Short mmCIF file of C-alpha atoms in Angstrom, two decimals:
data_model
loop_
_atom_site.label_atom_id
_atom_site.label_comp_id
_atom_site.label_asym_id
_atom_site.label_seq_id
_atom_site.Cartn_x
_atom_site.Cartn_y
_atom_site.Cartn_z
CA UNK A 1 13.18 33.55 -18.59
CA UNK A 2 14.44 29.60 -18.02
CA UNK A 3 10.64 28.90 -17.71
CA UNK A 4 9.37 31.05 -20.53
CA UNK A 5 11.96 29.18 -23.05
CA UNK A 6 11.05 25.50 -21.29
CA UNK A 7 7.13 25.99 -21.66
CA UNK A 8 7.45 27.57 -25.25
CA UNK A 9 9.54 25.12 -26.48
CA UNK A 10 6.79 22.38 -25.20
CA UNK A 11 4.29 23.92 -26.73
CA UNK A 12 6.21 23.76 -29.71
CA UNK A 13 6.49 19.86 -29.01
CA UNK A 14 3.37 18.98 -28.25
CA UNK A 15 0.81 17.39 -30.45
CA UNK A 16 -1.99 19.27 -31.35
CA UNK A 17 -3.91 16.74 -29.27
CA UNK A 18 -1.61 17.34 -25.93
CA UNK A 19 -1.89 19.07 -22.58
CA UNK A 20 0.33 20.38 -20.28
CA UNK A 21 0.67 19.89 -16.56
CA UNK A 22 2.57 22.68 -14.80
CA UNK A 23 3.27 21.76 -11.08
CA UNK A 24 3.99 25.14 -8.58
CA UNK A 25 3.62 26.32 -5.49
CA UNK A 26 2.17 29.04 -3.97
CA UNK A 27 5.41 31.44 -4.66
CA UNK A 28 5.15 31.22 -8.59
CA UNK A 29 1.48 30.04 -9.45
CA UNK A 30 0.64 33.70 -10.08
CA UNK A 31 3.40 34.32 -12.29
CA UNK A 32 3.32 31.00 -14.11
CA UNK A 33 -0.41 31.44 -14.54
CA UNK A 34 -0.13 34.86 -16.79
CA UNK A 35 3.08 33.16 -18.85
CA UNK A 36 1.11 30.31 -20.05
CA UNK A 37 -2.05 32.22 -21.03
CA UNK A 38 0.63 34.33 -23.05
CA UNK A 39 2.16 31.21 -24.22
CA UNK A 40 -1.20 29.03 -25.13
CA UNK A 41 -3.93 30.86 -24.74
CA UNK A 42 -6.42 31.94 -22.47
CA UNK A 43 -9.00 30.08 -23.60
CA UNK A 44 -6.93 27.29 -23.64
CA UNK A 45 -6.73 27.39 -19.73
CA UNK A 46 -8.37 23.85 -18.29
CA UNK A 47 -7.78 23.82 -14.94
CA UNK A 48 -6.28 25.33 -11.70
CA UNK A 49 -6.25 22.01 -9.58
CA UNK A 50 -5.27 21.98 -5.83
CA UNK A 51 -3.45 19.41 -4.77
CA UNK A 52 -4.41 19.04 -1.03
CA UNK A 53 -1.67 17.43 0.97
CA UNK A 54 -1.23 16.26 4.97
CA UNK A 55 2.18 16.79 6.08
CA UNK A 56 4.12 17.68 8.98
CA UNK A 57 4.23 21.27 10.76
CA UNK A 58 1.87 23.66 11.63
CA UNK A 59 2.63 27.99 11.24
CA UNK A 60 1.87 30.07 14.04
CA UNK A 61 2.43 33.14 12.08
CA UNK A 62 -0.05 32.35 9.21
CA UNK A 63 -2.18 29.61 7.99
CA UNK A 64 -0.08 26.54 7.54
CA UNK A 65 0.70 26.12 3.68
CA UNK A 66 -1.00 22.64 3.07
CA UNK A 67 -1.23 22.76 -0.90
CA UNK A 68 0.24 22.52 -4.32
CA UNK A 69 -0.88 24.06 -7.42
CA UNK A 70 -1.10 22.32 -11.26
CA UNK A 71 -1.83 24.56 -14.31
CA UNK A 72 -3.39 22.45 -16.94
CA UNK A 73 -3.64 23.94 -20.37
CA UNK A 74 -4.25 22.33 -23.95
CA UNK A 75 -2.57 23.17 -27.18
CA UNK A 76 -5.65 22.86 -29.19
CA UNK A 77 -9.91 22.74 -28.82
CA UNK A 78 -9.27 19.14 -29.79
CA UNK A 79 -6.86 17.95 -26.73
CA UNK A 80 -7.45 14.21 -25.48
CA UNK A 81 -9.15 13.72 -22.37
CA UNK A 82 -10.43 10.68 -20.28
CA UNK A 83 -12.04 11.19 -17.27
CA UNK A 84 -13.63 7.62 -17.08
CA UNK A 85 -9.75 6.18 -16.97
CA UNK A 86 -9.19 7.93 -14.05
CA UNK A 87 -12.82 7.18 -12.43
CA UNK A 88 -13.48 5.04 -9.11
CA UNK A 89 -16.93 2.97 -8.22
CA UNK A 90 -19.26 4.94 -5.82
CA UNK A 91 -18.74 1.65 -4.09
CA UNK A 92 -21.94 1.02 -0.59
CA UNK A 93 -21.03 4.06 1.12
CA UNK A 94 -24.18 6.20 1.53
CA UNK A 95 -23.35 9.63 0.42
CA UNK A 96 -25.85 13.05 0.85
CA UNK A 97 -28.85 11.27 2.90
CA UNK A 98 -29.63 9.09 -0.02
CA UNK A 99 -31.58 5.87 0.53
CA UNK A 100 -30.47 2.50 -0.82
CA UNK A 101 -32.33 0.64 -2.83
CA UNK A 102 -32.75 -2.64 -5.38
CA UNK A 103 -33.74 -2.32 -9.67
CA UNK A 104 -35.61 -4.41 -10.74
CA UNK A 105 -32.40 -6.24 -12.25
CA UNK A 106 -31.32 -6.54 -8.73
CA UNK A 107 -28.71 -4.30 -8.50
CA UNK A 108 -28.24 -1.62 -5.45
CA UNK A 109 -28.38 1.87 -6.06
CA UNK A 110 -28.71 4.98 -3.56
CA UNK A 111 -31.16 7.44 -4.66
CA UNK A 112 -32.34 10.83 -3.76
CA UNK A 113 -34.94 13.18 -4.92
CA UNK A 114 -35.21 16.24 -5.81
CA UNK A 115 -37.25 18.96 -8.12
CA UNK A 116 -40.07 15.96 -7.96
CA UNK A 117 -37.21 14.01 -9.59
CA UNK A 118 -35.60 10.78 -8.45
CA UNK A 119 -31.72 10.54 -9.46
CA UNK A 120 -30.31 6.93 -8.84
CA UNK A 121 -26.64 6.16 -8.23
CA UNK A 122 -25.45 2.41 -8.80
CA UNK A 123 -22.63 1.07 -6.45
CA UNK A 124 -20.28 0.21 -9.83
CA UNK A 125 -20.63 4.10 -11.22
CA UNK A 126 -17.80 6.20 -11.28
CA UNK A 127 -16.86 8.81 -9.49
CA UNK A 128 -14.44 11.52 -11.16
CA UNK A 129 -11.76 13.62 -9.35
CA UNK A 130 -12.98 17.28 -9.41
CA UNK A 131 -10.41 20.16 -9.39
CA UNK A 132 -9.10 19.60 -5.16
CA UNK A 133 -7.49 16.35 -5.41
CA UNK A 134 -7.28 15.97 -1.59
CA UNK A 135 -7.45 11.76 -2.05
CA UNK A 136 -3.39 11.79 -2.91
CA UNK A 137 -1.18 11.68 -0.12
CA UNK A 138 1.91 13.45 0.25
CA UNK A 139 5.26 11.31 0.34
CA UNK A 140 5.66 10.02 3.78
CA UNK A 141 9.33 9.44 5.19
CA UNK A 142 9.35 5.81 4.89
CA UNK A 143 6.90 5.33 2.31
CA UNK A 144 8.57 2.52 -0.04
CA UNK A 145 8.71 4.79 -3.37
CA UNK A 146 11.15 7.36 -1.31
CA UNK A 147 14.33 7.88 -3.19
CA UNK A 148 16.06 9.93 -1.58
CA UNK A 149 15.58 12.72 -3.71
CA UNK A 150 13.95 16.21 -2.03
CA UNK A 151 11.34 17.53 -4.20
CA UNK A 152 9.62 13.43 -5.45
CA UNK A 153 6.14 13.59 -5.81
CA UNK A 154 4.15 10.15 -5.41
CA UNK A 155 3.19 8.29 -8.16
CA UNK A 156 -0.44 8.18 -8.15
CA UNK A 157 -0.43 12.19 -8.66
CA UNK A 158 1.25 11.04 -12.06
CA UNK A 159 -0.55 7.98 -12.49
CA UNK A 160 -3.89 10.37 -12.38
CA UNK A 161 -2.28 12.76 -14.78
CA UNK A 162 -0.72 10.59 -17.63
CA UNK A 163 -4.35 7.83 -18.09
CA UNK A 164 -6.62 11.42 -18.20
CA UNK A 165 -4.43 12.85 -20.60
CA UNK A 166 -2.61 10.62 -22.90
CA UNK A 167 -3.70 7.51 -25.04
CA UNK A 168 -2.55 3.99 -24.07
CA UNK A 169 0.55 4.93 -26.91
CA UNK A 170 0.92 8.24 -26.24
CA UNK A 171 4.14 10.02 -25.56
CA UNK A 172 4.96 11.72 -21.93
CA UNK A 173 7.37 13.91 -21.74
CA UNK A 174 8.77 15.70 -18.48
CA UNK A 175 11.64 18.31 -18.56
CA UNK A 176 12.32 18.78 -14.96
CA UNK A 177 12.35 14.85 -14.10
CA UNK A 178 13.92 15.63 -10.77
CA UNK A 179 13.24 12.04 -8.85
CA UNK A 180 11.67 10.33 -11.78
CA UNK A 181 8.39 9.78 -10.93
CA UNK A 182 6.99 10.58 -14.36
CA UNK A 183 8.96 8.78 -16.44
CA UNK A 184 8.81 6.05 -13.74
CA UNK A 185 4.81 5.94 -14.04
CA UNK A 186 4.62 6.34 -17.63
CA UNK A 187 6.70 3.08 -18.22
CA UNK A 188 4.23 1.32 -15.81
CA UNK A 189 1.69 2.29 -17.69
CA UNK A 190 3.02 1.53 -21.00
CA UNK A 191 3.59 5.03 -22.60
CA UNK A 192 6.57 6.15 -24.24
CA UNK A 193 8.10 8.55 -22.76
CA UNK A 194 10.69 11.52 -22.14
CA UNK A 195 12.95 12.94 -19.18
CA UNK A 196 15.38 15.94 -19.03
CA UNK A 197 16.62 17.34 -16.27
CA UNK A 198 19.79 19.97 -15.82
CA UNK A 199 21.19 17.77 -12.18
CA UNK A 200 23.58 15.19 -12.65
CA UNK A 201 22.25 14.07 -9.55
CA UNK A 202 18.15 13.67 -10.86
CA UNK A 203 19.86 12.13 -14.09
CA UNK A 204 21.34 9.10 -11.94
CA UNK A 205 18.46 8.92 -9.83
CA UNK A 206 16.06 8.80 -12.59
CA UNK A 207 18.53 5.73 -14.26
CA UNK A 208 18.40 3.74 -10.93
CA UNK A 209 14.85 3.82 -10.33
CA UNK A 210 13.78 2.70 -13.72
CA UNK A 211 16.17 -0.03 -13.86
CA UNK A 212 15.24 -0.97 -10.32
CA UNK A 213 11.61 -1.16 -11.09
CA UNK A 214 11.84 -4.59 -12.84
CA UNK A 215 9.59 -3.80 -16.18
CA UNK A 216 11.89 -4.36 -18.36
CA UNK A 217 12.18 -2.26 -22.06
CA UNK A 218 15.48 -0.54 -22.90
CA UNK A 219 16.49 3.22 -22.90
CA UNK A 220 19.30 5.57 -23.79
CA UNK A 221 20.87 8.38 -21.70
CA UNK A 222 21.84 11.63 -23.05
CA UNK A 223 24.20 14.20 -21.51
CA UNK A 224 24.79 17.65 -23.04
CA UNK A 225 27.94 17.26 -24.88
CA UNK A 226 26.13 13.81 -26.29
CA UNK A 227 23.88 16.19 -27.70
CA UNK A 228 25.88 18.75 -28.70
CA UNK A 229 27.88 16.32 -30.88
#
């Protein structure tokens, strides 16, 4: 019921031009999955991405759980999207048995053929994440962004998230901020942005790290009884 009333009030907040990003695990994704087609729609359903991590351990009893889920869903038909800000160059690796060659403007490509058809790929073309985003790795124990804080996701899972999804002044918001990484890489990347969170603990957390992050702008802090007022 704490979910329900979180994702419908978002709904409610989002512009008819927004998205939401649900992050589970394998314990609720099922659940989650039938609330928000109840909630927006199902034909308002994006994506079911798989966010393939490495990390310690390995079951004996089952196959070791090596994965998170995201539920992507749109308010509207008319939701912004930008796969090209989240694209990488093809770069000289030879991919699929294709052959390199030169244009005639001199620029490399690979090429392969196929159907009596020859399809050309150019070394500065991007190439967009498809729905297994096994390129993102998890949090390592002394990795630099660590904060201490249990459940912190890294910041380039965000950093994909926030340029696919909302314009250079668009506004992020994220109601379980937990570590901060959201609100964190939506300052970095200029957004405006929102964070909630029902720990006292995630509250200071989220207060340290964007004041520690040196880029500047101002923000305000809001406990309950602030808001109750």
């Amino acid at each position: 019921e704490m979910m329900r009333s979180v994702i419908s009030y978002s709904y409610e907040l989002l512009s008819p031009s927004g998205s939401l990003y649900l992050h589970i695990d394998y314990r609720t994704s099922a659940y989650m999955r039938v609330m928000l087609d109840e909630i927006f729609g199902e034909d308002r359903f994006l994506n079911e991405i798989i966010w393939h991590y490495k990390s310690g351990g390995r079951a004996k009893n089952h196959f070791s759980r090596k994965h998170d889920t995201i539920l992507f869903y749109s308010k509207t038909p008319n939701y912004y999207f930008d796969i090209k800000a989240v694209g990488i160059p093809r770069g000289k690796d030879r991919r699929n048995h294709m052959k390199q060659g030169v244009d005639e403007n001199g620029k490399t490509f690979w090429s392969i053929k196929s159907g009596g058809k020859e399809y050309r790929y150019y070394e500065d073309a991007l190439i967009y994440p498809s729905d297994v985003w096994d390129d993102i790795s998890h949090l390592q124990q002394r990795d630099p962004e660590r904060t201490g804080y249990g459940t912190q996701k890294p910041e380039a899972l965000l950093k994909r998230i926030i340029l696919s999804s909302s314009p250079s002044d668009g506004l992020v918001a994220d109601f379980f901020s937990g570590s901060g990484t959201t609100i964190s890489t939506a300052q970095k990347l200029g957004r405006r942005w929102i964070g909630a969170d029902s720990g006292i603990f995630s509250l200071h957390t989220c207060r340290r790290r964007i004041l520690n992050s040196g880029i500047g702008g101002s923000f305000n802090i809001f406990y309950t009884e602030d808001i109750k007022k």
